[in-house]
Coordinates of C-alpha atoms (C1' of nucleotides) in Angstrom, one line a residue:
Chain A
M1 CA 25.3 -209.4 61.7
P2 CA 26.9 -206.3 60.5
E3 CA 26.7 -205.2 56.9
L4 CA 25.1 -202.0 55.7
P5 CA 21.6 -202.8 56.8
D6 CA 22.7 -204.0 60.3
V7 CA 24.8 -200.9 60.9
D8 CA 22.0 -198.7 59.8
G9 CA 19.9 -200.4 62.4
F10 CA 22.5 -199.6 65.0
R11 CA 22.6 -196.0 63.8
R12 CA 18.8 -195.9 64.5
V13 CA 19.3 -197.3 68.0
L14 CA 21.7 -194.5 68.8
A15 CA 19.7 -191.8 67.1
E16 CA 16.4 -192.8 68.8
H17 CA 17.7 -193.5 72.3
A18 CA 21.1 -191.9 72.9
A19 CA 21.2 -188.8 70.8
G20 CA 20.5 -185.7 72.9
R21 CA 21.4 -187.6 76.1
E22 CA 24.5 -186.9 78.2
V23 CA 26.9 -189.6 78.9
R24 CA 27.3 -189.9 82.7
A25 CA 29.9 -192.6 82.6
T26 CA 31.7 -194.9 80.3
V27 CA 32.5 -198.5 81.2
V28 CA 35.3 -200.3 79.3
H29 CA 34.9 -204.0 80.0
D30 CA 37.4 -204.9 77.3
R31 CA 40.3 -202.6 76.9
E32 CA 41.3 -204.1 73.6
M33 CA 38.1 -203.0 71.9
L34 CA 38.8 -199.4 72.6
R35 CA 41.5 -199.0 70.0
N36 CA 43.2 -195.6 70.4
R37 CA 42.4 -194.3 73.8
S38 CA 42.7 -195.3 77.4
P39 CA 39.5 -196.0 79.3
Q40 CA 40.3 -192.8 81.2
G41 CA 40.8 -190.8 78.0
L42 CA 37.4 -192.0 76.7
G43 CA 35.7 -190.9 79.9
R44 CA 37.4 -187.5 79.8
A45 CA 36.3 -186.9 76.2
L46 CA 32.6 -188.0 76.7
R47 CA 31.5 -187.5 80.3
G48 CA 28.9 -184.7 80.6
R49 CA 28.5 -184.5 76.8
P50 CA 25.4 -185.5 74.9
F51 CA 25.5 -187.7 71.8
R52 CA 24.6 -185.9 68.7
E53 CA 23.0 -187.3 65.5
P54 CA 25.0 -190.3 64.3
E55 CA 25.9 -191.0 60.7
R56 CA 26.6 -194.3 58.9
R57 CA 29.3 -194.6 56.2
G58 CA 29.4 -198.0 54.7
K59 CA 29.8 -200.4 57.6
W60 CA 31.1 -197.7 59.9
L61 CA 29.1 -195.8 62.4
F62 CA 30.2 -192.2 63.2
A63 CA 28.9 -190.9 66.5
P64 CA 29.8 -187.3 67.2
I65 CA 29.9 -186.3 70.9
G66 CA 31.6 -183.3 72.5
D67 CA 34.7 -182.4 70.5
V68 CA 35.3 -185.9 69.1
V69 CA 33.6 -188.5 66.9
L70 CA 33.4 -192.1 68.0
L71 CA 34.1 -194.5 65.1
M72 CA 32.4 -197.9 65.6
H73 CA 33.1 -201.0 63.6
F74 CA 31.2 -204.2 64.3
G75 CA 33.3 -206.9 62.7
M76 CA 31.3 -210.0 62.1
T77 CA 29.4 -210.2 65.4
G78 CA 29.1 -206.7 66.8
L79 CA 25.9 -204.8 67.7
L80 CA 24.6 -201.8 69.5
A81 CA 21.8 -202.1 72.1
W82 CA 20.0 -199.6 74.2
E83 CA 19.0 -201.1 77.5
R84 CA 17.7 -200.1 80.9
S85 CA 20.4 -199.2 83.4
D86 CA 19.3 -202.2 85.5
A87 CA 19.2 -204.7 82.7
E88 CA 21.4 -207.8 83.1
P89 CA 24.9 -207.4 81.8
H90 CA 25.6 -209.4 78.7
R91 CA 28.6 -211.6 78.5
H92 CA 29.8 -209.9 75.3
D93 CA 29.2 -206.3 76.3
R94 CA 32.6 -204.7 75.7
I95 CA 32.0 -201.0 76.1
V96 CA 29.1 -199.3 77.8
F97 CA 27.9 -195.7 77.6
R98 CA 25.8 -194.9 80.7
C99 CA 23.2 -192.2 80.3
R100 CA 20.2 -191.1 82.4
G101 CA 17.4 -193.6 81.9
G102 CA 19.4 -196.2 80.0
E103 CA 22.7 -197.2 78.5
L104 CA 24.1 -197.8 75.1
R105 CA 26.0 -201.1 74.9
Y106 CA 28.6 -202.0 72.3
R107 CA 28.5 -205.8 72.2
N108 CA 30.8 -208.0 70.2
M109 CA 31.2 -211.7 70.6
R110 CA 34.2 -212.3 68.3
R111 CA 35.9 -209.1 69.0
F112 CA 36.7 -208.0 65.5
G113 CA 36.2 -204.3 64.9
G114 CA 36.1 -201.9 67.9
I115 CA 35.7 -198.3 68.8
W116 CA 38.1 -195.5 67.9
V117 CA 38.1 -191.8 68.8
A118 CA 38.8 -189.2 66.1
R119 CA 39.2 -185.5 66.7
D120 CA 38.6 -184.5 63.0
E121 CA 37.9 -185.9 59.6
E122 CA 41.6 -186.5 58.9
E123 CA 41.9 -188.7 61.9
A124 CA 38.7 -190.5 61.0
A125 CA 40.0 -191.1 57.5
A126 CA 43.2 -192.6 58.9
V127 CA 41.1 -195.1 60.8
T128 CA 38.5 -196.1 58.2
G129 CA 40.8 -196.0 55.2
R130 CA 39.5 -194.7 51.9
L131 CA 35.8 -195.6 51.5
G132 CA 34.0 -195.7 48.2
P133 CA 30.5 -194.1 47.9
D134 CA 27.9 -195.6 50.2
A135 CA 26.0 -198.4 48.5
A136 CA 22.7 -197.0 49.8
G137 CA 23.1 -193.6 48.0
L138 CA 24.5 -194.9 44.8
N139 CA 22.8 -194.0 41.5
R140 CA 22.8 -196.1 38.4
K141 CA 25.2 -193.9 36.5
A142 CA 27.7 -193.8 39.4
F143 CA 27.5 -197.6 39.7
Q144 CA 28.2 -198.1 36.0
E145 CA 31.0 -195.6 36.2
L146 CA 32.7 -197.5 39.0
L147 CA 32.5 -200.8 37.1
E148 CA 33.9 -199.3 34.0
H149 CA 37.2 -198.8 35.6
R150 CA 37.3 -202.1 37.5
R151 CA 39.0 -205.3 36.5
G152 CA 38.9 -208.8 38.1
G153 CA 36.0 -210.7 39.6
I154 CA 32.6 -209.2 40.3
K155 CA 32.2 -210.5 43.8
A156 CA 35.5 -209.1 44.9
A157 CA 34.6 -205.8 43.3
L158 CA 31.2 -205.5 45.1
M159 CA 32.8 -206.4 48.4
D160 CA 35.7 -203.9 48.1
Q161 CA 34.9 -201.1 50.5
R162 CA 37.2 -198.7 48.6
L163 CA 35.0 -199.2 45.5
I164 CA 31.5 -199.2 47.2
A165 CA 31.1 -199.0 50.9
G166 CA 28.7 -201.2 52.8
L167 CA 28.2 -204.5 51.0
G168 CA 29.3 -207.7 52.6
N169 CA 29.3 -211.4 51.9
L170 CA 25.6 -212.0 52.4
L171 CA 24.4 -208.9 50.6
V172 CA 26.7 -209.6 47.6
D173 CA 25.6 -213.2 47.3
E174 CA 22.0 -212.1 47.5
I175 CA 22.6 -209.4 44.8
L176 CA 24.4 -211.7 42.5
W177 CA 21.7 -214.4 42.8
T178 CA 19.0 -211.8 42.2
A179 CA 20.7 -210.5 39.1
R180 CA 21.6 -214.0 37.9
V181 CA 25.3 -213.3 37.8
H182 CA 27.8 -216.0 38.5
P183 CA 30.1 -214.9 41.4
E184 CA 33.3 -215.6 39.5
R185 CA 32.3 -213.6 36.4
Q186 CA 34.9 -211.0 35.4
V187 CA 33.6 -207.4 35.6
G188 CA 34.8 -206.8 32.1
S189 CA 32.7 -209.7 30.7
L190 CA 29.4 -208.2 31.9
D191 CA 27.4 -206.4 29.3
R192 CA 25.3 -203.3 30.0
K193 CA 22.2 -205.3 30.6
R194 CA 23.9 -207.5 33.2
R195 CA 25.3 -204.4 35.0
D196 CA 21.9 -202.8 35.0
A197 CA 20.5 -206.0 36.5
L198 CA 23.2 -205.9 39.2
F199 CA 22.3 -202.3 40.0
D200 CA 18.6 -203.1 40.2
A201 CA 19.4 -206.0 42.5
L202 CA 21.6 -203.9 44.7
R203 CA 18.9 -201.3 45.1
S204 CA 16.0 -203.6 45.7
T205 CA 18.0 -205.8 48.1
L206 CA 19.0 -202.8 50.1
R207 CA 15.6 -201.2 50.0
R208 CA 14.1 -204.3 51.7
S209 CA 17.0 -205.0 54.0
I210 CA 17.6 -201.6 55.6
P211 CA 14.2 -201.3 57.3
T212 CA 14.7 -204.8 58.7
G213 CA 18.1 -204.0 60.1
R214 CA 19.6 -207.1 58.4
V215 CA 19.5 -209.1 55.2
P216 CA 16.2 -210.8 55.9
P217 CA 16.3 -214.6 55.7
R218 CA 12.9 -214.6 54.2
R219 CA 11.2 -217.0 51.8
G220 CA 12.2 -216.3 48.2
W221 CA 15.6 -215.0 49.2
L222 CA 18.9 -216.7 48.9
T223 CA 19.6 -215.6 52.5
G224 CA 16.6 -217.6 53.6
V225 CA 18.2 -220.9 52.7
R226 CA 21.9 -220.3 52.5
D227 CA 22.7 -222.0 55.8
Q228 CA 20.6 -225.1 55.1
R229 CA 22.5 -228.3 54.6
D230 CA 21.0 -229.2 51.2
A231 CA 19.8 -225.8 50.2
R232 CA 17.9 -225.4 47.0
C233 CA 17.4 -222.3 44.8
P234 CA 14.2 -220.5 45.8
R235 CA 13.6 -219.7 42.2
C236 CA 14.2 -223.0 40.4
N237 CA 14.8 -225.6 43.1
T238 CA 18.2 -226.6 41.8
G239 CA 20.6 -227.6 44.5
L240 CA 22.8 -224.6 45.5
R241 CA 26.6 -224.7 45.2
R242 CA 28.9 -223.8 48.0
T243 CA 32.3 -222.5 46.9
T244 CA 34.9 -220.0 48.0
V245 CA 35.0 -216.8 45.9
A246 CA 37.2 -213.8 46.8
G247 CA 38.1 -215.6 49.9
R248 CA 34.6 -215.9 51.3
P249 CA 32.1 -218.7 51.5
T250 CA 29.7 -218.3 48.6
R251 CA 26.3 -219.7 47.8
W252 CA 25.0 -219.7 44.2
C253 CA 22.7 -221.4 41.8
P254 CA 24.4 -223.3 39.0
R255 CA 21.2 -223.0 36.9
C256 CA 20.3 -219.3 37.5
Q257 CA 23.9 -218.1 37.6
R258 CA 25.6 -219.6 34.6
A259 CA 29.3 -220.2 34.9
P260 CA 31.7 -217.9 33.1
R261 CA 33.0 -219.1 29.8
Chain B
dT1 C1' 37.8 -233.1 67.3
dC2 C1' 36.9 -230.3 63.3
dA3 C1' 34.8 -227.4 60.0
dG4 C1' 32.4 -223.2 59.5
dT5 C1' 31.1 -218.2 60.3
dT6 C1' 27.6 -211.5 58.3
dG7 C1' 35.0 -208.4 58.3
dT8 C1' 39.4 -206.5 57.8
dT9 C1' 44.5 -206.4 57.6
dT10 C1' 48.9 -208.1 56.3
dA11 C1' 52.2 -210.5 53.5
dT12 C1' 53.1 -212.3 49.2
dA13 C1' 52.5 -213.1 44.5
dT14 C1' 51.0 -211.9 39.9
Chain C
dA1 C1' 49.1 -199.4 40.6
dA2 C1' 45.6 -203.1 40.8
dT3 C1' 44.2 -207.4 41.8
dA4 C1' 44.4 -212.2 43.9
dT5 C1' 45.2 -215.5 47.6
dA6 C1' 46.1 -217.2 52.1
dA7 C1' 46.6 -216.6 56.8
dA8 C1' 45.7 -214.3 60.9
dC9 C1' 42.7 -212.2 64.3
dA10 C1' 38.8 -214.4 68.1
dA11 C1' 35.0 -216.9 70.0
dC12 C1' 32.0 -219.3 69.5
dT13 C1' 28.3 -223.2 67.2
dG14 C1' 27.0 -227.6 65.3

DNA sequence: TCAGTTGTTTATAT
DNA sequence: AATATAAACAACTG
């Protein structure tokens, strides 16, 4: 699930249900997912303290509580759920924050990502690494500026969290398809018009994904057909290609997204 | 049995 | 210093 829109949905879960509530107990079902504290250390830092307003930075969720910030990353299959205290435990619930009237559950099937504790911004930065500006707050000028100084392939550039934070494989394929840019195009070969089209696609894709809490697999979107066996382009009905670009499985339309020269 | 999967890190090469 | 590529991590699903 987790790219920027998904993580923003998890932020809303925390903000709407857990913020302002005291943590009564923490339950660590999977020690390895708690990356830089012991289960006891987590309990000591959190017990009796209320969650405050969470913040999303790229694909990271920052959850301040007490004197620390919880840093959550969701890998490819993580999520955050608010559930009643008596709800059935889920097989992939890894870390649970029990509050009065419900509990926040960090669930993660594949176990990439995890939860870190940071005492200040410096410790947080050491965990997240350097992040570029958040994709959701980027303006056209800043976007153009970033691409000015970038070499190499456009797909790799858009997915690089140090350049722009928050875009993942699905979003980038959707954005490239919307802007009619071939995923292997070199950044330097894109003219102003193409870069503007990329920015427009980035903004419109995010605007419609964030409220949904995911890249919506709706009709008319690449994401709506990308997993089909003989997927066709929703715009021109040409058979989609599947290739590997920047190390990731990539879907694109050979007619809408012309190959680089 | 085997390929494929929404993310990152590491090693290695260019 | 940047960028590219492959493999590894893990746990499934089809």
